[in-house]
Coordinates of C-alpha atoms in Angstrom, one line a residue:
Chain A
M298 CA 105.0 -20.9 -27.3
T299 CA 101.3 -21.4 -26.5
R300 CA 100.8 -18.3 -26.0
Q301 CA 101.6 -16.7 -29.4
K302 CA 100.0 -19.5 -30.9
S303 CA 96.7 -18.1 -28.8
K304 CA 97.6 -15.0 -30.3
I305 CA 97.6 -15.9 -33.7
S306 CA 94.3 -17.8 -33.2
F307 CA 92.6 -14.9 -31.8
T308 CA 93.7 -12.7 -34.7
S309 CA 92.6 -15.4 -37.4
P310 CA 89.0 -13.6 -37.3
I311 CA 90.5 -10.4 -38.7
E312 CA 92.3 -12.1 -40.9
D313 CA 88.9 -13.8 -42.8
A314 CA 89.0 -10.8 -45.3
V315 CA 92.9 -11.3 -45.7
P316 CA 94.3 -12.9 -49.2
V317 CA 95.5 -16.1 -48.7
Q318 CA 99.0 -15.5 -48.7
A319 CA 99.3 -12.9 -45.9
R320 CA 97.2 -15.9 -43.7
R321 CA 100.0 -18.5 -44.7
V322 CA 102.7 -16.6 -43.0
H323 CA 100.7 -16.8 -40.0
V324 CA 100.3 -20.6 -40.1
I325 CA 104.0 -21.2 -41.5
R326 CA 105.4 -19.1 -37.8
A327 CA 102.9 -21.0 -35.9
D328 CA 104.7 -24.3 -37.8
Q329 CA 108.4 -22.9 -37.1
D330 CA 107.4 -22.1 -33.1
T331 CA 107.0 -26.0 -32.7
P332 CA 109.2 -27.4 -34.6
R333 CA 110.2 -30.0 -31.7
Q334 CA 106.7 -31.1 -30.5
S335 CA 106.0 -34.3 -31.8
G336 CA 101.9 -34.6 -32.1
A337 CA 100.2 -37.7 -32.3
E338 CA 98.5 -37.1 -35.3
T339 CA 100.2 -36.5 -38.6
A340 CA 99.3 -33.4 -40.5
T341 CA 99.7 -35.3 -43.7
H342 CA 96.4 -36.3 -44.1
P343 CA 94.3 -33.1 -44.8
G344 CA 90.9 -35.1 -44.5
E345 CA 92.0 -35.6 -41.2
K346 CA 93.0 -32.5 -40.1
L347 CA 90.1 -31.0 -41.3
D348 CA 88.0 -33.6 -38.8
A349 CA 90.0 -31.9 -36.5
F350 CA 89.5 -28.5 -36.8
D351 CA 85.8 -29.1 -37.6
D352 CA 85.6 -30.2 -34.1
E353 CA 88.0 -28.1 -32.6
S354 CA 85.8 -25.1 -33.7
G355 CA 82.5 -26.3 -32.2
S356 CA 83.8 -27.0 -29.4
L357 CA 83.9 -24.1 -26.5
H358 CA 88.1 -24.9 -25.5
A359 CA 90.8 -22.5 -25.4
P360 CA 91.3 -20.7 -28.8
S361 CA 94.8 -21.8 -29.1
S362 CA 93.8 -25.4 -30.4
K363 CA 93.8 -24.8 -33.7
P364 CA 97.6 -23.9 -34.1
L365 CA 97.8 -26.5 -32.1
K366 CA 96.4 -28.9 -34.6
V367 CA 98.7 -27.5 -37.1
A368 CA 102.0 -27.6 -35.0
N369 CA 100.9 -31.3 -34.3
A370 CA 103.1 -32.1 -37.4
P371 CA 106.2 -34.1 -37.1
P372 CA 109.3 -32.5 -37.1
G373 CA 110.5 -35.3 -39.4
D374 CA 108.1 -33.8 -42.6
V375 CA 108.7 -31.2 -44.7
P376 CA 108.4 -27.5 -43.2
R377 CA 105.4 -27.2 -46.3
A378 CA 103.4 -30.1 -45.7
P379 CA 101.5 -28.8 -42.4
G380 CA 101.8 -25.6 -43.8
F381 CA 100.5 -26.6 -46.8
A382 CA 97.8 -28.3 -44.9
A383 CA 96.7 -25.5 -42.6
M384 CA 97.0 -22.9 -45.8
G385 CA 95.1 -25.6 -47.8
L386 CA 92.4 -26.3 -44.9
M387 CA 91.8 -22.3 -44.7
A388 CA 91.4 -21.8 -48.2
D389 CA 88.9 -24.8 -48.2
R390 CA 86.9 -23.3 -45.6
Q391 CA 86.9 -20.2 -46.8
P392 CA 82.6 -20.1 -46.8
G393 CA 82.6 -21.8 -43.3
F394 CA 85.0 -19.6 -41.6
M395 CA 82.5 -17.2 -39.6
A396 CA 81.1 -20.3 -38.4
Q397 CA 84.5 -21.6 -37.3
N398 CA 84.8 -18.8 -35.4
A399 CA 81.6 -18.4 -34.1
R400 CA 82.6 -18.6 -30.3
M401 CA 84.6 -15.5 -30.7
L402 CA 82.1 -13.7 -32.3
G403 CA 79.5 -15.4 -29.9
F404 CA 82.1 -14.1 -26.7
G405 CA 82.3 -10.4 -28.2
G406 CA 78.5 -10.6 -28.7
M407 CA 78.2 -11.1 -24.7
V408 CA 80.7 -9.0 -23.9
A409 CA 78.8 -6.0 -25.7
L410 CA 75.6 -7.2 -24.7
T411 CA 76.9 -7.1 -21.5
F412 CA 77.8 -3.4 -21.8
V413 CA 74.5 -2.8 -23.3
L414 CA 72.5 -4.5 -21.1
G415 CA 74.5 -2.7 -18.0
V416 CA 74.5 0.8 -19.4
A417 CA 70.8 0.5 -20.2
S418 CA 70.1 -0.6 -16.6
T419 CA 71.7 1.8 -14.6
V420 CA 70.2 4.5 -16.9
L421 CA 66.8 2.6 -15.7
W422 CA 68.0 2.9 -12.4
L423 CA 69.0 6.3 -12.4
Q424 CA 66.1 7.7 -14.0
Q425 CA 63.1 5.6 -12.5
D426 CA 61.7 8.3 -10.3
T427 CA 60.9 9.7 -14.2
P428 CA 58.1 8.2 -15.5
P429 CA 58.6 9.0 -18.7
Q430 CA 62.3 7.3 -18.9
Q431 CA 60.0 4.1 -17.9
A432 CA 57.4 4.2 -20.5
S433 CA 60.2 4.1 -23.1
A434 CA 62.4 1.5 -21.7
A435 CA 59.6 -1.1 -21.0
G436 CA 61.2 -2.9 -23.6
V437 CA 64.2 -3.4 -21.4
D438 CA 62.7 -4.7 -18.3
E439 CA 59.0 -4.3 -17.6
R440 CA 59.3 -4.6 -13.8
E441 CA 60.2 -1.4 -13.8
T442 CA 57.9 0.0 -15.6
F443 CA 55.1 -1.3 -13.5
S444 CA 56.7 0.1 -10.5
E445 CA 56.0 3.1 -11.6
A446 CA 52.5 2.8 -10.7
P447 CA 52.9 1.6 -7.0
T448 CA 54.7 4.0 -4.9
R449 CA 58.0 3.4 -3.9
A450 CA 58.3 5.6 -1.1
E451 CA 57.6 3.6 2.0
I452 CA 60.7 1.1 1.1
S453 CA 64.2 1.4 1.8
D454 CA 65.1 -1.6 -0.7
M455 CA 65.2 -0.8 -3.7
T456 CA 65.0 -4.2 -5.2
D457 CA 61.7 -4.6 -3.2
V458 CA 58.2 -3.1 -4.6
S459 CA 56.0 -1.7 -1.8
E460 CA 52.7 -2.0 -1.8
V461 CA 50.9 -2.0 -5.5
E462 CA 48.1 0.1 -5.4
R463 CA 45.9 0.0 -8.3
P464 CA 47.9 1.6 -10.9
A465 CA 45.5 4.9 -12.4
D466 CA 45.1 3.5 -15.7
T467 CA 43.8 0.1 -15.1
M468 CA 43.4 -0.2 -19.3
S469 CA 47.0 0.2 -19.8
A470 CA 48.2 -1.6 -16.7
A471 CA 46.3 -4.8 -18.1
I472 CA 47.7 -4.2 -21.5
L473 CA 50.9 -4.1 -20.1
A474 CA 50.6 -7.3 -18.1
G475 CA 49.5 -9.1 -20.9
L476 CA 52.8 -8.1 -22.7
Q477 CA 54.9 -9.0 -19.1
R478 CA 52.7 -12.4 -19.4
A479 CA 53.6 -12.6 -23.6
T480 CA 57.2 -12.1 -23.1
S481 CA 58.1 -14.8 -20.1
Q482 CA 56.3 -17.1 -21.8
T483 CA 57.5 -16.8 -25.5
G484 CA 61.3 -15.8 -24.3
G485 CA 61.2 -18.1 -21.0
Q486 CA 64.7 -19.1 -20.8
T487 CA 64.7 -21.1 -17.9
A488 CA 61.4 -23.6 -16.6
T489 CA 60.7 -21.0 -13.7
D490 CA 59.3 -18.4 -16.6
L491 CA 57.0 -20.6 -17.3
T492 CA 55.1 -21.7 -13.7
P493 CA 52.1 -20.2 -13.1
P494 CA 52.6 -17.0 -10.8
K495 CA 52.5 -16.8 -7.6
I496 CA 50.9 -14.1 -5.3
I497 CA 53.9 -14.4 -2.9
E498 CA 57.1 -16.1 -3.3
E499 CA 57.6 -19.4 -1.1
E500 CA 60.8 -18.1 0.6
R501 CA 59.1 -14.8 1.5
L502 CA 56.0 -16.3 2.6
K503 CA 58.3 -18.9 5.1
S504 CA 60.1 -16.0 6.4
L505 CA 56.7 -14.3 7.2
R506 CA 55.4 -17.2 8.7
D507 CA 58.6 -17.6 10.8
A508 CA 58.3 -13.6 11.7
I509 CA 55.0 -13.9 12.9
V510 CA 55.2 -17.0 14.8
A511 CA 58.1 -15.4 16.3
G512 CA 56.0 -12.6 17.0
E513 CA 57.9 -10.4 15.2
F514 CA 55.3 -7.6 14.1
E515 CA 53.6 -4.7 15.0
I516 CA 50.0 -3.3 14.7
E517 CA 50.3 -0.3 12.3
A518 CA 47.8 2.9 11.7
D519 CA 47.9 3.9 7.8
S520 CA 46.0 7.1 7.0
S521 CA 48.2 7.6 3.8
D522 CA 44.6 7.5 1.7
G523 CA 43.3 10.0 4.0
V524 CA 41.4 6.6 5.7
D525 CA 42.2 5.2 8.9
R526 CA 43.5 1.7 8.3
V527 CA 45.2 -0.8 10.4
R528 CA 47.6 -3.6 9.2
L529 CA 50.8 -5.8 10.1
R530 CA 53.6 -4.4 9.4
V531 CA 56.8 -7.4 9.6
G532 CA 60.2 -6.2 9.3
D533 CA 60.4 -3.0 7.6
A534 CA 57.6 -3.2 4.9
P535 CA 53.8 -3.8 5.6
L536 CA 52.4 -7.0 4.9
G537 CA 50.6 -5.6 1.2
A538 CA 54.3 -4.9 -0.2
T539 CA 55.6 -8.7 0.3
I540 CA 53.7 -9.6 -2.8
S541 CA 55.8 -10.6 -5.5
P542 CA 57.2 -7.9 -6.8
D543 CA 57.1 -9.5 -10.8
L544 CA 53.0 -9.4 -10.1
V545 CA 50.5 -6.8 -11.1
V546 CA 47.7 -5.5 -9.8
G547 CA 45.0 -5.2 -12.0
A548 CA 41.3 -4.6 -12.0
G549 CA 40.1 -8.1 -10.5
T550 CA 43.4 -9.6 -11.0
V551 CA 47.0 -10.1 -9.1
G552 CA 49.4 -11.3 -11.7
G553 CA 46.6 -12.2 -13.9
L554 CA 44.9 -14.4 -11.3
E555 CA 41.7 -13.9 -10.2
V556 CA 40.8 -12.5 -6.6
P557 CA 38.4 -13.4 -4.3
A558 CA 35.5 -10.7 -4.5
S559 CA 35.5 -10.4 -1.0
M560 CA 39.1 -8.7 -1.9
R561 CA 37.7 -5.5 -3.8
T562 CA 37.6 -2.2 -2.9
P563 CA 34.4 0.2 -3.7
E564 CA 37.1 1.8 -5.8
G565 CA 37.5 -1.7 -8.0
G566 CA 40.7 -2.1 -6.5
I567 CA 42.2 -5.2 -4.8
D568 CA 42.8 -5.1 -1.0
V569 CA 46.2 -6.3 -1.0
E570 CA 46.9 -5.8 2.6
T571 CA 43.9 -8.3 3.5
M572 CA 44.7 -10.3 0.8
I573 CA 48.7 -11.0 1.9
F574 CA 47.1 -11.3 5.5
S575 CA 44.5 -14.0 4.6
L576 CA 46.9 -15.9 2.6
V577 CA 49.6 -16.1 5.3
Q578 CA 47.1 -16.7 8.2
N579 CA 45.5 -19.4 6.5
S580 CA 49.1 -20.8 5.9
L581 CA 49.8 -20.7 9.6
S582 CA 46.4 -21.9 10.2
E583 CA 47.0 -25.4 8.2
D584 CA 50.1 -26.1 9.7
P585 CA 50.1 -29.4 12.0
D586 CA 52.2 -27.0 15.0
A587 CA 49.8 -25.8 17.6
G588 CA 52.0 -22.9 17.8
H589 CA 51.8 -21.8 14.3
R590 CA 48.1 -22.0 14.5
E591 CA 48.2 -19.9 17.8
A592 CA 50.0 -17.7 15.9
A593 CA 47.4 -17.2 12.9
I594 CA 44.9 -16.4 15.9
G595 CA 47.1 -13.4 16.9
M596 CA 47.5 -12.1 13.8
S597 CA 43.5 -11.6 13.9
R598 CA 43.7 -10.5 17.8
K599 CA 46.6 -7.2 17.0
I600 CA 44.6 -6.6 13.9
F601 CA 40.8 -7.0 15.8
A602 CA 42.4 -5.0 18.9
A603 CA 43.6 -2.0 17.1
S604 CA 40.7 -1.7 14.4
N605 CA 39.1 1.8 14.5
A606 CA 36.4 0.8 13.0
R607 CA 32.9 2.8 14.1
T608 CA 29.4 1.5 14.1
E609 CA 25.9 3.2 15.1
A610 CA 23.4 1.5 16.9
V611 CA 20.2 2.3 15.0
D612 CA 17.1 0.3 16.4
G613 CA 19.8 -1.8 18.6
R614 CA 21.4 -3.0 15.6
R615 CA 25.2 -2.5 14.7
I616 CA 25.5 0.1 11.5
Y617 CA 28.9 0.2 9.5
T618 CA 29.5 3.0 6.5
V619 CA 31.7 1.6 4.4
R620 CA 34.9 3.7 4.1
R621 CA 37.3 3.9 0.8
G622 CA 40.0 1.4 0.9
D623 CA 37.5 -1.5 2.8
S624 CA 37.0 -4.5 1.1
L625 CA 34.2 -6.7 2.6
A626 CA 36.8 -9.1 3.8
Y627 CA 38.8 -6.3 6.2
I628 CA 35.3 -5.5 7.6
A629 CA 34.8 -9.0 8.5
L630 CA 38.5 -9.1 9.9
Q631 CA 38.3 -5.9 12.4
F632 CA 34.5 -6.8 13.6
Y633 CA 34.9 -10.8 13.9
G634 CA 38.6 -11.2 13.7
R635 CA 38.5 -13.5 10.3
P636 CA 38.5 -12.1 7.0
D637 CA 36.5 -15.4 5.8
A638 CA 33.5 -14.0 8.1
F639 CA 32.5 -11.4 5.5
D640 CA 29.5 -14.1 4.2
S641 CA 27.8 -13.5 7.5
I642 CA 27.9 -9.5 7.0
L643 CA 26.6 -10.2 3.3
E644 CA 23.8 -12.9 4.4
A645 CA 22.5 -9.9 6.6
N646 CA 22.6 -7.2 4.2
R647 CA 21.0 -9.5 0.9
D648 CA 18.4 -6.9 0.3
T649 CA 21.1 -4.1 -0.5
L650 CA 24.2 -6.1 -1.0
Q651 CA 24.0 -8.9 -3.7
S652 CA 28.3 -9.5 -3.7
P653 CA 31.0 -8.7 -2.1
D654 CA 32.3 -6.6 -4.7
E655 CA 29.6 -4.5 -5.1
I656 CA 30.1 -2.7 -1.7
Q657 CA 30.0 1.3 -2.1
I658 CA 31.7 4.1 -0.1
G659 CA 29.0 5.2 2.1
Q660 CA 26.9 2.5 2.0
R661 CA 25.5 1.1 5.4
L662 CA 25.9 -2.4 6.5
I663 CA 24.4 -4.1 9.1
I664 CA 27.0 -5.5 11.6
P665 CA 25.2 -9.0 13.1
S666 CA 26.4 -9.6 16.3
Chain B
M156 CA 47.6 -7.9 28.8
W157 CA 48.9 -6.2 25.5
C158 CA 47.1 -3.3 24.0
P159 CA 47.2 -2.0 20.8
K160 CA 49.3 1.5 21.0
R161 CA 46.3 3.8 21.1
G162 CA 48.4 7.1 20.3
D163 CA 48.9 5.7 17.1
M164 CA 46.0 5.1 15.9
M165 CA 44.7 8.6 14.6
I166 CA 41.2 7.9 14.4
G167 CA 41.4 7.6 18.7
R168 CA 43.0 11.0 18.7
A169 CA 40.5 12.2 16.6
W170 CA 37.8 11.1 19.1
G171 CA 39.4 12.0 21.9
I172 CA 39.7 15.4 20.5
V173 CA 36.1 15.2 20.1
A174 CA 35.3 14.2 23.2
L175 CA 37.6 17.1 24.4
L176 CA 35.2 19.2 22.6
A177 CA 32.0 18.3 24.0
M178 CA 33.3 18.1 27.3
Q179 CA 34.0 21.6 26.8
A180 CA 31.1 22.6 25.1
G181 CA 29.4 20.5 27.9
A182 CA 31.0 23.0 30.4
A183 CA 30.1 26.1 28.7
A184 CA 26.8 24.9 28.4
A185 CA 26.9 23.8 32.3
Q186 CA 28.5 27.2 32.8
D187 CA 25.4 29.2 31.8
H188 CA 23.4 26.5 34.2
L189 CA 26.2 27.7 36.9
T190 CA 23.8 30.0 38.3
N191 CA 21.0 27.6 38.9
A192 CA 23.4 24.6 38.0
R193 CA 20.7 22.0 36.9
A194 CA 20.6 19.4 34.0
S195 CA 17.4 18.0 32.8
F196 CA 17.6 14.9 30.1
I197 CA 16.0 11.1 29.3
F198 CA 17.5 8.8 30.8
D199 CA 16.7 5.1 30.8
G200 CA 13.0 6.1 29.6
A201 CA 12.8 8.4 32.3
R202 CA 13.0 12.2 32.7
V203 CA 16.1 12.8 35.3
E204 CA 16.2 16.2 37.2
I205 CA 19.0 17.5 38.9
A206 CA 18.9 20.7 40.4
P207 CA 20.9 22.9 43.2
N208 CA 19.7 23.6 46.6
S209 CA 18.2 20.1 46.8
P210 CA 16.6 20.6 50.2
D211 CA 17.8 17.3 51.3
A212 CA 21.4 18.3 50.6
P213 CA 22.8 18.6 54.1
V214 CA 21.5 15.0 55.1
Y215 CA 23.3 13.3 52.4
A216 CA 26.4 16.0 52.8
A217 CA 26.6 14.6 56.7
R218 CA 26.2 10.9 55.4
F219 CA 29.2 11.3 52.9
A220 CA 30.9 13.2 55.3
A221 CA 31.1 10.7 57.7
L222 CA 32.7 7.9 55.8
Q223 CA 35.7 5.9 56.8
P224 CA 38.2 7.2 54.2
L225 CA 38.5 3.4 52.2
C226 CA 42.2 3.5 51.5
D227 CA 45.3 3.2 53.9
P228 CA 45.2 6.0 56.3
D229 CA 43.5 8.9 56.0
C230 CA 44.5 9.1 52.4
I231 CA 43.2 11.7 50.1
A232 CA 43.0 11.1 46.1
P233 CA 45.3 12.4 44.0
E234 CA 44.1 14.7 41.5
A235 CA 44.4 12.3 38.5
A236 CA 43.2 8.9 38.6
A237 CA 45.8 7.8 35.7
V238 CA 48.0 9.0 33.2
G239 CA 45.8 10.2 30.1
V240 CA 42.4 10.2 32.2
R241 CA 41.3 13.6 32.4
T242 CA 39.7 15.1 36.0
V243 CA 36.6 16.8 35.7
I244 CA 34.7 19.2 37.8
E245 CA 30.8 19.1 38.4
P246 CA 30.0 21.6 35.6
D247 CA 31.6 18.9 33.3
V248 CA 29.1 16.0 34.7
L249 CA 26.7 17.9 34.6
G250 CA 27.0 18.8 30.7
F251 CA 28.3 15.0 30.0
L252 CA 25.1 14.0 31.4
V253 CA 22.9 16.3 28.9
N254 CA 25.5 16.0 25.9
E255 CA 26.5 12.5 25.8
V256 CA 24.4 9.9 28.2
A257 CA 21.6 11.3 26.9
Q258 CA 22.6 10.8 23.6
N259 CA 23.5 7.4 24.7
Q260 CA 27.1 7.7 23.9
G261 CA 28.3 7.7 27.2
L262 CA 27.5 7.0 31.1
L263 CA 28.3 8.1 34.5
V264 CA 29.7 5.3 36.2
D265 CA 29.3 4.8 39.8
A266 CA 32.4 2.8 40.9
R267 CA 31.1 1.8 44.6
M268 CA 30.5 -1.3 45.8
P269 CA 26.8 -2.4 46.5
G270 CA 26.6 -0.6 50.0
G271 CA 28.2 2.2 48.8
R272 CA 25.5 3.0 46.2
A273 CA 23.3 2.7 48.5
L274 CA 23.9 5.4 50.4
G275 CA 22.5 7.4 47.3
F276 CA 23.7 8.9 43.6
I277 CA 24.0 10.7 41.4
P278 CA 20.7 10.8 39.2
G279 CA 21.7 9.6 35.7
S280 CA 24.3 7.2 36.7
V281 CA 25.0 3.4 36.3
S282 CA 26.4 1.6 38.9
L283 CA 29.7 -0.3 38.2
P284 CA 31.2 -2.0 41.1
H285 CA 35.1 -1.9 40.8
E286 CA 34.7 -5.6 41.9
T287 CA 33.0 -6.8 38.9
V288 CA 35.9 -5.3 36.2
A289 CA 39.0 -7.0 38.0
S290 CA 40.6 -9.0 35.1
D291 CA 39.9 -12.2 37.7
N292 CA 36.4 -11.8 37.9
E293 CA 34.3 -14.2 35.2
F294 CA 32.0 -11.6 34.2
R295 CA 34.3 -9.1 33.5
D296 CA 34.1 -9.6 29.4
E297 CA 30.4 -9.7 29.4
I298 CA 30.4 -6.3 31.3
L299 CA 33.0 -4.9 28.7
K300 CA 31.3 -5.8 25.9
A301 CA 28.0 -4.1 27.7
L302 CA 30.6 -0.9 27.2
G303 CA 30.0 -1.5 23.6
A304 CA 33.3 -3.2 23.3
R305 CA 33.7 -6.2 21.0
A306 CA 35.4 -9.4 21.4
F307 CA 37.4 -11.8 19.7
E308 CA 39.8 -14.9 21.3
S309 CA 40.2 -12.8 24.5
V310 CA 40.6 -9.2 23.1
F311 CA 39.0 -6.1 22.7
N312 CA 38.2 -3.4 20.8
F313 CA 37.0 -0.5 22.2
A314 CA 36.2 1.4 19.0
D315 CA 32.3 1.5 19.5
A316 CA 32.7 1.7 23.6
Q317 CA 30.9 4.4 25.6
R318 CA 32.6 7.4 27.0
L319 CA 32.8 7.3 31.0
V320 CA 32.5 9.8 33.4
V321 CA 33.7 7.8 37.1
F322 CA 33.0 9.1 40.4
D323 CA 32.9 7.4 44.2
N324 CA 32.1 8.3 47.2
G325 CA 34.9 11.3 47.1
P326 CA 38.7 12.7 47.8
S327 CA 39.0 10.4 50.8
Q328 CA 37.6 7.3 48.8
N329 CA 39.6 5.2 45.7
E330 CA 37.0 3.5 44.2
A331 CA 36.9 5.1 41.0
S332 CA 40.7 4.8 41.0
I333 CA 40.5 1.1 41.4
L334 CA 37.9 0.8 38.5
I335 CA 40.0 3.0 36.4
A336 CA 42.8 0.9 36.5
H337 CA 41.3 -2.0 36.0
L338 CA 39.5 -1.0 32.9
L339 CA 42.8 0.4 32.2
D340 CA 44.1 -3.0 32.3
A341 CA 41.6 -4.5 30.4
C342 CA 42.9 -1.9 27.4
Y343 CA 39.8 0.9 27.7
P344 CA 41.4 3.6 26.4
A345 CA 42.1 6.4 28.5
E346 CA 40.7 9.0 26.6
K347 CA 37.2 7.6 26.7
I348 CA 37.3 7.7 30.8
N349 CA 37.0 10.2 32.8
Y350 CA 37.1 11.1 36.6
Y351 CA 35.1 12.8 39.0
R352 CA 36.8 13.2 42.0
G353 CA 34.4 15.1 44.2
G354 CA 32.7 12.3 44.5
M355 CA 29.3 12.0 46.1
Q356 CA 31.0 14.2 49.3
V357 CA 31.6 17.2 46.7
W358 CA 28.2 16.9 44.8
S359 CA 26.3 17.0 48.2
V360 CA 28.1 19.4 49.8
V361 CA 27.4 21.7 46.9
G362 CA 23.4 20.8 47.0
L363 CA 22.9 19.0 43.7
T364 CA 20.2 16.5 43.9
V365 CA 21.0 12.9 44.8
Q366 CA 18.9 9.8 44.4
E367 CA 18.4 7.2 46.9

């Protein structure tokens, strides 16, 4: 019986445009289906019924409740009375019928939306290697669009974003970043959308720290850019690839946060590898655990020992020539083992270098011993 | 001691090739000089001349030939001192002196202890007794820095380190092999080390200049 009632209930949105007589048939049938059911409420008071219906329409419970109320009429009453009540009710609430079935429409809407989003994300996923598709899909998911600029070739995990290199068009990247921030703030559905961006997620930072303390990292040479660099690799990704995937690396900023001048490259980009290295190392250095602090030095040891940066001796001084992708912090890491030791290089080159972010490719820097 | 995998480092390979080419160029140059087998270069602010048919060569040859083998008993040094370390001969050494040592790019290293060096040495060479580079020697780090390595928290970077040719008294001795083993133990890259196996014994027998 309940099932039948449910059926009636489900058909009601369709009946919205059906004449009153047709609807009465259903209501009466519902009434007849439940002749023995004794309801605590009486159906003789339309006012009460109306309240009950109002409550029901506003709730998210099973849709069978409306006919149940109709059936609540005592069997001893005239069969027409509950039918009347129901019919009258429906007639009365004719203008509010949409509102009454809002949950139906909402449910249908959710199903449709889920379907549309599913199709959209599938299409997006399949087409992500074709930039034009991504560009047009910007409104659906900005993150997928941004992953066009960074290369994903090196990663196996599709949900991750590999080392984010400076987008070819910084201007458009900055605009997209602005849009992303705007949407995340105006359309904020959860509280996390409103928190300031983190360069590296807490969970990821923690797992990186654990891996480094356990010595589960290695050194690798990267010559993909035509310039040999050394970097740390944790698991299957270089350190720089552990940057929060929804952060955009723009001109001098990451995720809208200003990046220190010592992390800027001559090309105007960000040295993401050294930036993440520094973040993780500082985090470990501040740990009360001596083993963690030792691990922080261990990170530097590996980079320092494997560095291929060469100097030439000129008048008893070491001279280093700036290469593509260098940041002053990375140079300091290679010669002194610490990214924050760049100030001694800056100091020794005051005549030719006023600010860490002004280094130029081919510039000759004195490396003080 | 942990050492970075040099094979992964492209620049290391590149320099290895450069060094090899330099060696070969030097060898070629030395080939031209082989008829008179001489080298002339500035070392430590003074001109050094190495010439064949040195008048006192037979004296030195007899002196070095008379040395007791240092390794147990009557051993003969193997062809290669270590994996990745190239073994070179006299024309290579002459080329190295002219092309690398004179340009402050390399050092001709005498691995013998002071007593051995006192018997006579190759002009333009520096004395680096093998015991000073043993891992338990407190001066090792300073010596590695003097060779061009840079240090941080007990690890070394050898990107700027000198290319070396290491020698000792000759095939009946193993001091050069000991020094090379110590250097490799300190992570000195093998491609920057060369082994002149002939040493003083062969050097004096072929009549090249010996300094004392």
